[in-house]
Backbone as XML, in Angstrom:
<?xml version="1.0"?>
<chain id="A" units="angstrom">
  <residue number="1" name="MET">
    <atom name="N" x="80.044" y="112.993" z="109.632"/>
    <atom name="CA" x="80.770" y="113.238" z="108.408"/>
    <atom name="C" x="79.933" y="112.751" z="107.229"/>
  </residue>
  <residue number="2" name="LYS">
    <atom name="N" x="79.716" y="113.614" z="106.283"/>
    <atom name="CA" x="78.944" y="113.253" z="105.105"/>
    <atom name="C" x="79.869" y="112.985" z="103.941"/>
  </residue>
  <residue number="3" name="THR">
    <atom name="N" x="79.490" y="112.035" z="103.152"/>
    <atom name="CA" x="80.232" y="111.718" z="101.941"/>
    <atom name="C" x="79.453" y="112.262" z="100.763"/>
  </residue>
  <residue number="4" name="THR">
    <atom name="N" x="80.144" y="112.968" z="99.904"/>
    <atom name="CA" x="79.464" y="113.491" z="98.728"/>
    <atom name="C" x="79.914" y="112.699" z="97.515"/>
  </residue>
  <residue number="5" name="GLY">
    <atom name="N" x="79.015" y="112.494" z="96.624"/>
    <atom name="CA" x="79.339" y="111.757" z="95.408"/>
    <atom name="C" x="79.283" y="110.258" z="95.616"/>
  </residue>
  <residue number="6" name="GLU">
    <atom name="N" x="79.469" y="109.592" z="94.531"/>
    <atom name="CA" x="79.399" y="108.130" z="94.532"/>
    <atom name="C" x="80.766" y="107.540" z="94.871"/>
  </residue>
  <residue number="7" name="VAL">
    <atom name="N" x="80.767" y="106.563" z="95.764"/>
    <atom name="CA" x="82.000" y="105.885" z="96.129"/>
    <atom name="C" x="82.121" y="104.643" z="95.254"/>
  </residue>
  <residue number="8" name="LYS">
    <atom name="N" x="83.240" y="104.529" z="94.549"/>
    <atom name="CA" x="83.430" y="103.387" z="93.668"/>
    <atom name="C" x="84.385" y="102.402" z="94.316"/>
  </residue>
  <residue number="9" name="ARG">
    <atom name="N" x="83.962" y="101.184" z="94.429"/>
    <atom name="CA" x="84.769" y="100.127" z="95.014"/>
    <atom name="C" x="85.559" y="99.458" z="93.904"/>
  </residue>
  <residue number="10" name="VAL">
    <atom name="N" x="86.839" y="99.210" z="94.166"/>
    <atom name="CA" x="87.679" y="98.530" z="93.192"/>
    <atom name="C" x="87.462" y="97.035" z="93.368"/>
  </residue>
  <residue number="11" name="LYS">
    <atom name="N" x="87.059" y="96.364" z="92.293"/>
    <atom name="CA" x="86.815" y="94.925" z="92.373"/>
    <atom name="C" x="88.113" y="94.166" z="92.153"/>
  </residue>
  <residue number="12" name="MET">
    <atom name="N" x="88.272" y="93.118" z="92.934"/>
    <atom name="CA" x="89.477" y="92.310" z="92.838"/>
    <atom name="C" x="89.476" y="91.487" z="91.548"/>
  </residue>
  <residue number="13" name="ILE">
    <atom name="N" x="90.643" y="91.397" z="90.931"/>
    <atom name="CA" x="90.824" y="90.562" z="89.752"/>
    <atom name="C" x="91.526" y="89.266" z="90.140"/>
  </residue>
  <residue number="14" name="TYR">
    <atom name="N" x="92.539" y="89.385" z="90.989"/>
    <atom name="CA" x="93.352" y="88.215" z="91.377"/>
    <atom name="C" x="92.826" y="87.653" z="92.691"/>
  </residue>
  <residue number="15" name="LYS">
    <atom name="N" x="91.757" y="86.877" z="92.580"/>
    <atom name="CA" x="91.070" y="86.342" z="93.751"/>
    <atom name="C" x="91.624" y="85.006" z="94.236"/>
  </residue>
  <residue number="16" name="GLN">
    <atom name="N" x="92.521" y="84.403" z="93.459"/>
    <atom name="CA" x="93.011" y="83.079" z="93.839"/>
    <atom name="C" x="93.782" y="83.147" z="95.160"/>
  </residue>
  <residue number="17" name="TRP">
    <atom name="N" x="93.530" y="82.164" z="96.010"/>
    <atom name="CA" x="94.182" y="82.101" z="97.311"/>
    <atom name="C" x="95.551" y="81.457" z="97.129"/>
  </residue>
  <residue number="18" name="VAL">
    <atom name="N" x="96.566" y="82.117" z="97.663"/>
    <atom name="CA" x="97.931" y="81.605" z="97.566"/>
    <atom name="C" x="98.556" y="81.632" z="98.962"/>
  </residue>
  <residue number="19" name="ASN">
    <atom name="N" x="99.589" y="80.837" z="99.140"/>
    <atom name="CA" x="100.337" y="80.894" z="100.390"/>
    <atom name="C" x="101.043" y="82.239" z="100.465"/>
  </residue>
  <residue number="20" name="VAL">
    <atom name="N" x="100.967" y="82.853" z="101.628"/>
    <atom name="CA" x="101.613" y="84.158" z="101.808"/>
    <atom name="C" x="103.124" y="83.925" z="101.867"/>
  </residue>
  <residue number="21" name="PRO">
    <atom name="N" x="103.889" y="84.543" z="100.951"/>
    <atom name="CA" x="105.341" y="84.375" z="100.990"/>
    <atom name="C" x="105.907" y="84.851" z="102.333"/>
  </residue>
  <residue number="22" name="GLU">
    <atom name="N" x="106.916" y="84.171" z="102.799"/>
    <atom name="CA" x="107.494" y="84.441" z="104.115"/>
    <atom name="C" x="107.821" y="85.911" z="104.377"/>
  </residue>
  <residue number="23" name="PRO">
    <atom name="N" x="108.470" y="86.626" z="103.438"/>
    <atom name="CA" x="108.810" y="88.023" z="103.761"/>
    <atom name="C" x="107.609" y="88.948" z="103.914"/>
  </residue>
  <residue number="24" name="PHE">
    <atom name="N" x="106.427" y="88.504" z="103.485"/>
    <atom name="CA" x="105.249" y="89.369" z="103.531"/>
    <atom name="C" x="104.250" y="88.988" z="104.613"/>
  </residue>
  <residue number="25" name="ARG">
    <atom name="N" x="104.578" y="88.028" z="105.433"/>
    <atom name="CA" x="103.631" y="87.595" z="106.470"/>
    <atom name="C" x="103.336" y="88.686" z="107.486"/>
  </residue>
  <residue number="26" name="LYS">
    <atom name="N" x="104.283" y="89.586" z="107.691"/>
    <atom name="CA" x="104.062" y="90.673" z="108.654"/>
    <atom name="C" x="103.015" y="91.677" z="108.168"/>
  </residue>
  <residue number="27" name="PHE">
    <atom name="N" x="102.751" y="91.717" z="106.882"/>
    <atom name="CA" x="101.766" y="92.649" z="106.332"/>
    <atom name="C" x="100.373" y="92.033" z="106.235"/>
  </residue>
  <residue number="28" name="VAL">
    <atom name="N" x="100.307" y="90.727" z="106.146"/>
    <atom name="CA" x="99.019" y="90.040" z="105.966"/>
    <atom name="C" x="98.656" y="89.372" z="107.285"/>
  </residue>
  <residue number="29" name="TRP">
    <atom name="N" x="98.109" y="90.153" z="108.177"/>
    <atom name="CA" x="97.810" y="89.660" z="109.516"/>
    <atom name="C" x="96.514" y="88.876" z="109.578"/>
  </residue>
  <residue number="30" name="ASP">
    <atom name="N" x="95.687" y="88.927" z="108.569"/>
    <atom name="CA" x="94.401" y="88.240" z="108.570"/>
    <atom name="C" x="94.414" y="86.984" z="107.689"/>
  </residue>
  <residue number="31" name="ALA">
    <atom name="N" x="95.592" y="86.442" z="107.413"/>
    <atom name="CA" x="95.696" y="85.250" z="106.557"/>
    <atom name="C" x="95.060" y="84.050" z="107.255"/>
  </residue>
  <residue number="32" name="MET">
    <atom name="N" x="94.312" y="83.273" z="106.485"/>
    <atom name="CA" x="93.664" y="82.085" z="107.022"/>
    <atom name="C" x="94.504" y="80.868" z="106.643"/>
  </residue>
  <residue number="33" name="ASP">
    <atom name="N" x="95.028" y="80.193" z="107.627"/>
    <atom name="CA" x="95.890" y="79.031" z="107.414"/>
    <atom name="C" x="97.091" y="79.388" z="106.536"/>
  </residue>
  <residue number="34" name="GLY">
    <atom name="N" x="97.583" y="80.600" z="106.669"/>
    <atom name="CA" x="98.739" y="81.027" z="105.892"/>
    <atom name="C" x="98.441" y="81.364" z="104.445"/>
  </residue>
  <residue number="35" name="LYS">
    <atom name="N" x="97.160" y="81.478" z="104.092"/>
    <atom name="CA" x="96.773" y="81.799" z="102.719"/>
    <atom name="C" x="95.926" y="83.063" z="102.695"/>
  </residue>
  <residue number="36" name="ALA">
    <atom name="N" x="95.993" y="83.767" z="101.571"/>
    <atom name="CA" x="95.196" y="84.975" z="101.374"/>
    <atom name="C" x="95.037" y="85.197" z="99.874"/>
  </residue>
  <residue number="37" name="PRO">
    <atom name="N" x="94.037" y="85.989" z="99.468"/>
    <atom name="CA" x="93.917" y="86.318" z="98.044"/>
    <atom name="C" x="95.154" y="87.088" z="97.567"/>
  </residue>
  <residue number="38" name="LEU">
    <atom name="N" x="95.627" y="86.765" z="96.388"/>
    <atom name="CA" x="96.847" y="87.361" z="95.865"/>
    <atom name="C" x="96.755" y="88.884" z="95.804"/>
  </residue>
  <residue number="39" name="GLU">
    <atom name="N" x="95.647" y="89.408" z="95.359"/>
    <atom name="CA" x="95.508" y="90.860" z="95.245"/>
    <atom name="C" x="95.557" y="91.531" z="96.611"/>
  </residue>
  <residue number="40" name="SER">
    <atom name="N" x="95.043" y="90.873" z="97.628"/>
    <atom name="CA" x="95.099" y="91.403" z="98.978"/>
    <atom name="C" x="96.540" y="91.480" z="99.478"/>
  </residue>
  <residue number="41" name="ILE">
    <atom name="N" x="97.321" y="90.455" z="99.186"/>
    <atom name="CA" x="98.740" y="90.444" z="99.575"/>
    <atom name="C" x="99.471" y="91.584" z="98.881"/>
  </residue>
  <residue number="42" name="ILE">
    <atom name="N" x="99.273" y="91.708" z="97.580"/>
    <atom name="CA" x="99.956" y="92.748" z="96.811"/>
    <atom name="C" x="99.577" y="94.133" z="97.329"/>
  </residue>
  <residue number="43" name="LEU">
    <atom name="N" x="98.301" y="94.365" z="97.559"/>
    <atom name="CA" x="97.835" y="95.672" z="98.012"/>
    <atom name="C" x="98.413" y="96.024" z="99.381"/>
  </residue>
  <residue number="44" name="LYS">
    <atom name="N" x="98.457" y="95.076" z="100.282"/>
    <atom name="CA" x="98.991" y="95.358" z="101.618"/>
    <atom name="C" x="100.488" y="95.632" z="101.591"/>
  </residue>
  <residue number="45" name="VAL">
    <atom name="N" x="101.226" y="94.906" z="100.770"/>
    <atom name="CA" x="102.662" y="95.166" z="100.674"/>
    <atom name="C" x="102.903" y="96.535" z="100.052"/>
  </residue>
  <residue number="46" name="LEU">
    <atom name="N" x="102.146" y="96.885" z="99.024"/>
    <atom name="CA" x="102.309" y="98.199" z="98.393"/>
    <atom name="C" x="101.927" y="99.329" z="99.340"/>
  </residue>
  <residue number="47" name="THR">
    <atom name="N" x="100.988" y="99.076" z="100.234"/>
    <atom name="CA" x="100.528" y="100.109" z="101.162"/>
    <atom name="C" x="101.454" y="100.257" z="102.365"/>
  </residue>
  <residue number="48" name="TYR">
    <atom name="N" x="101.896" y="99.131" z="102.936"/>
    <atom name="CA" x="102.631" y="99.176" z="104.201"/>
    <atom name="C" x="104.114" y="98.831" z="104.083"/>
  </residue>
  <residue number="49" name="GLY">
    <atom name="N" x="104.538" y="98.343" z="102.940"/>
    <atom name="CA" x="105.901" y="97.849" z="102.808"/>
    <atom name="C" x="106.943" y="98.931" z="102.602"/>
  </residue>
  <residue number="50" name="LYS">
    <atom name="N" x="108.182" y="98.554" z="102.883"/>
    <atom name="CA" x="109.332" y="99.420" z="102.609"/>
    <atom name="C" x="109.760" y="99.195" z="101.164"/>
  </residue>
  <residue number="51" name="PHE">
    <atom name="N" x="110.704" y="100.011" z="100.714"/>
    <atom name="CA" x="111.179" y="99.940" z="99.334"/>
    <atom name="C" x="111.643" y="98.532" z="98.975"/>
  </residue>
  <residue number="52" name="GLU">
    <atom name="N" x="112.417" y="97.895" z="99.857"/>
    <atom name="CA" x="112.943" y="96.554" z="99.590"/>
    <atom name="C" x="111.820" y="95.531" z="99.459"/>
  </residue>
  <residue number="53" name="ASP">
    <atom name="N" x="110.788" y="95.669" z="100.290"/>
    <atom name="CA" x="109.641" y="94.753" z="100.222"/>
    <atom name="C" x="108.899" y="94.919" z="98.897"/>
  </residue>
  <residue number="54" name="ILE">
    <atom name="N" x="108.717" y="96.152" z="98.479"/>
    <atom name="CA" x="107.997" y="96.427" z="97.238"/>
    <atom name="C" x="108.789" y="95.913" z="96.042"/>
  </residue>
  <residue number="55" name="LYS">
    <atom name="N" x="110.104" y="96.082" z="96.076"/>
    <atom name="CA" x="110.932" y="95.588" z="94.979"/>
    <atom name="C" x="110.872" y="94.061" z="94.886"/>
  </residue>
  <residue number="56" name="LYS">
    <atom name="N" x="110.919" y="93.395" z="96.042"/>
    <atom name="CA" x="110.835" y="91.933" z="96.066"/>
    <atom name="C" x="109.479" y="91.467" z="95.550"/>
  </residue>
  <residue number="57" name="LEU">
    <atom name="N" x="108.420" y="92.175" z="95.937"/>
    <atom name="CA" x="107.073" y="91.851" z="95.457"/>
    <atom name="C" x="107.005" y="91.976" z="93.944"/>
  </residue>
  <residue number="58" name="TYR">
    <atom name="N" x="107.558" y="93.073" z="93.405"/>
    <atom name="CA" x="107.530" y="93.276" z="91.959"/>
    <atom name="C" x="108.306" y="92.168" z="91.243"/>
  </residue>
  <residue number="59" name="GLU">
    <atom name="N" x="109.415" y="91.731" z="91.811"/>
    <atom name="CA" x="110.195" y="90.656" z="91.194"/>
    <atom name="C" x="109.416" y="89.346" z="91.183"/>
  </residue>
  <residue number="60" name="MET">
    <atom name="N" x="108.571" y="89.125" z="92.188"/>
    <atom name="CA" x="107.794" y="87.890" z="92.268"/>
    <atom name="C" x="106.575" y="87.924" z="91.348"/>
  </residue>
  <residue number="61" name="PHE">
    <atom name="N" x="105.878" y="89.057" z="91.298"/>
    <atom name="CA" x="104.628" y="89.185" z="90.533"/>
    <atom name="C" x="104.633" y="90.481" z="89.723"/>
  </residue>
  <residue number="62" name="PRO">
    <atom name="N" x="105.437" y="90.603" z="88.674"/>
    <atom name="CA" x="105.549" y="91.902" z="87.986"/>
    <atom name="C" x="104.260" y="92.393" z="87.321"/>
  </residue>
  <residue number="63" name="GLU">
    <atom name="N" x="103.614" y="91.558" z="86.529"/>
    <atom name="CA" x="102.423" y="92.010" z="85.810"/>
    <atom name="C" x="101.275" y="92.295" z="86.760"/>
  </residue>
  <residue number="64" name="LYS">
    <atom name="N" x="101.118" y="91.452" z="87.755"/>
    <atom name="CA" x="100.009" y="91.608" z="88.690"/>
    <atom name="C" x="100.207" y="92.828" z="89.575"/>
  </residue>
  <residue number="65" name="THR">
    <atom name="N" x="101.444" y="93.083" z="89.969"/>
    <atom name="CA" x="101.731" y="94.265" z="90.780"/>
    <atom name="C" x="101.442" y="95.531" z="89.988"/>
  </residue>
  <residue number="66" name="LEU">
    <atom name="N" x="101.845" y="95.576" z="88.744"/>
    <atom name="CA" x="101.569" y="96.738" z="87.892"/>
    <atom name="C" x="100.071" y="96.940" z="87.729"/>
  </residue>
  <residue number="67" name="SER">
    <atom name="N" x="99.335" y="95.877" z="87.554"/>
    <atom name="CA" x="97.890" y="95.959" z="87.404"/>
    <atom name="C" x="97.243" y="96.552" z="88.655"/>
  </residue>
  <residue number="68" name="VAL">
    <atom name="N" x="97.677" y="96.105" z="89.829"/>
    <atom name="CA" x="97.109" y="96.613" z="91.078"/>
    <atom name="C" x="97.447" y="98.087" z="91.246"/>
  </residue>
  <residue number="69" name="VAL">
    <atom name="N" x="98.665" y="98.476" z="90.925"/>
    <atom name="CA" x="99.074" y="99.879" z="91.033"/>
    <atom name="C" x="98.213" y="100.770" z="90.146"/>
  </residue>
  <residue number="70" name="GLU">
    <atom name="N" x="97.881" y="100.285" z="88.966"/>
    <atom name="CA" x="97.093" y="101.090" z="88.029"/>
    <atom name="C" x="95.628" y="101.208" z="88.440"/>
  </residue>
  <residue number="71" name="ARG">
    <atom name="N" x="95.111" y="100.261" z="89.204"/>
    <atom name="CA" x="93.687" y="100.256" z="89.525"/>
    <atom name="C" x="93.329" y="100.906" z="90.858"/>
  </residue>
  <residue number="72" name="TYR">
    <atom name="N" x="94.257" y="100.957" z="91.808"/>
    <atom name="CA" x="93.946" y="101.484" z="93.131"/>
    <atom name="C" x="94.473" y="102.911" z="93.284"/>
  </residue>
  <residue number="73" name="PRO">
    <atom name="N" x="93.594" y="103.893" z="93.464"/>
    <atom name="CA" x="94.044" y="105.283" z="93.563"/>
    <atom name="C" x="94.706" y="105.624" z="94.903"/>
  </residue>
  <residue number="74" name="ASP">
    <atom name="N" x="94.527" y="104.810" z="95.932"/>
    <atom name="CA" x="95.060" y="105.123" z="97.259"/>
    <atom name="C" x="96.539" y="104.791" z="97.419"/>
  </residue>
  <residue number="75" name="ILE">
    <atom name="N" x="97.126" y="104.138" z="96.450"/>
    <atom name="CA" x="98.545" y="103.784" z="96.557"/>
    <atom name="C" x="99.374" y="105.045" z="96.374"/>
  </residue>
  <residue number="76" name="ARG">
    <atom name="N" x="100.387" y="105.194" z="97.202"/>
    <atom name="CA" x="101.204" y="106.413" z="97.184"/>
    <atom name="C" x="101.891" y="106.638" z="95.835"/>
  </residue>
  <residue number="77" name="ARG">
    <atom name="N" x="102.090" y="107.895" z="95.531"/>
    <atom name="CA" x="102.655" y="108.306" z="94.251"/>
    <atom name="C" x="104.056" y="107.744" z="94.025"/>
  </residue>
  <residue number="78" name="GLY">
    <atom name="N" x="104.896" y="107.732" z="95.051"/>
    <atom name="CA" x="106.250" y="107.212" z="94.917"/>
    <atom name="C" x="106.280" y="105.727" z="94.599"/>
  </residue>
  <residue number="79" name="VAL">
    <atom name="N" x="105.355" y="104.976" z="95.189"/>
    <atom name="CA" x="105.250" y="103.541" z="94.912"/>
    <atom name="C" x="104.863" y="103.333" z="93.456"/>
  </residue>
  <residue number="80" name="LYS">
    <atom name="N" x="103.900" y="104.102" z="92.987"/>
    <atom name="CA" x="103.478" y="104.002" z="91.586"/>
    <atom name="C" x="104.633" y="104.320" z="90.650"/>
  </residue>
  <residue number="81" name="TYR">
    <atom name="N" x="105.412" y="105.344" z="91.000"/>
    <atom name="CA" x="106.551" y="105.731" z="90.173"/>
    <atom name="C" x="107.522" y="104.563" z="89.998"/>
  </residue>
  <residue number="82" name="TRP">
    <atom name="N" x="107.916" y="103.927" z="91.094"/>
    <atom name="CA" x="108.911" y="102.861" z="91.004"/>
    <atom name="C" x="108.381" y="101.638" z="90.265"/>
  </residue>
  <residue number="83" name="ILE">
    <atom name="N" x="107.143" y="101.266" z="90.512"/>
    <atom name="CA" x="106.575" y="100.106" z="89.822"/>
    <atom name="C" x="106.532" y="100.379" z="88.315"/>
  </residue>
  <residue number="84" name="ARG">
    <atom name="N" x="106.091" y="101.548" z="87.913"/>
    <atom name="CA" x="106.034" y="101.889" z="86.483"/>
    <atom name="C" x="107.433" y="101.955" z="85.877"/>
  </residue>
  <residue number="85" name="LYS">
    <atom name="N" x="108.401" y="102.472" z="86.634"/>
    <atom name="CA" x="109.781" y="102.550" z="86.144"/>
    <atom name="C" x="110.339" y="101.150" z="85.906"/>
  </residue>
  <residue number="86" name="TRP">
    <atom name="N" x="110.140" y="100.249" z="86.866"/>
    <atom name="CA" x="110.625" y="98.869" z="86.705"/>
    <atom name="C" x="109.922" y="98.182" z="85.541"/>
  </residue>
  <residue number="87" name="ALA">
    <atom name="N" x="108.636" y="98.466" z="85.348"/>
    <atom name="CA" x="107.902" y="97.865" z="84.233"/>
    <atom name="C" x="108.458" y="98.340" z="82.902"/>
  </residue>
  <residue number="88" name="ARG">
    <atom name="N" x="108.769" y="99.635" z="82.786"/>
    <atom name="CA" x="109.365" y="100.163" z="81.545"/>
    <atom name="C" x="110.735" y="99.543" z="81.282"/>
  </residue>
  <residue number="89" name="GLU">
    <atom name="N" x="111.519" y="99.360" z="82.343"/>
    <atom name="CA" x="112.840" y="98.739" z="82.184"/>
    <atom name="C" x="112.736" y="97.292" z="81.723"/>
  </residue>
  <residue number="90" name="ASN">
    <atom name="N" x="111.717" y="96.585" z="82.179"/>
    <atom name="CA" x="111.523" y="95.183" z="81.772"/>
    <atom name="C" x="111.060" y="95.061" z="80.341"/>
  </residue>
  <residue number="91" name="GLU">
    <atom name="N" x="110.429" y="96.101" z="79.808"/>
    <atom name="CA" x="109.954" y="96.074" z="78.422"/>
    <atom name="C" x="111.114" y="96.120" z="77.428"/>
  </residue>
  <residue number="92" name="ARG">
    <atom name="N" x="112.217" y="96.702" z="77.825"/>
    <atom name="CA" x="113.362" y="96.857" z="76.923"/>
    <atom name="C" x="114.091" y="95.587" z="76.696"/>
  </residue>
</chain>
């Protein structure tokens, strides 16, 4: 399989290691001593989580979740829709 064009890697902004919150431990299987980079936790929950998990994540880290949604093109369209909708509602 050949790849055409340049592949752009998204660089992490939220590199700080945090304790993985209990409801998200099932998504972060590679956590070291129960800790992982915050952006990695957010990305995995947005990729593999159910609606309730994503909503809980947004309530915990609203600005950071919105930032990750805007930077990663692989996140599903429906997930992006809900995160942006909640962000607009919080602005009011």
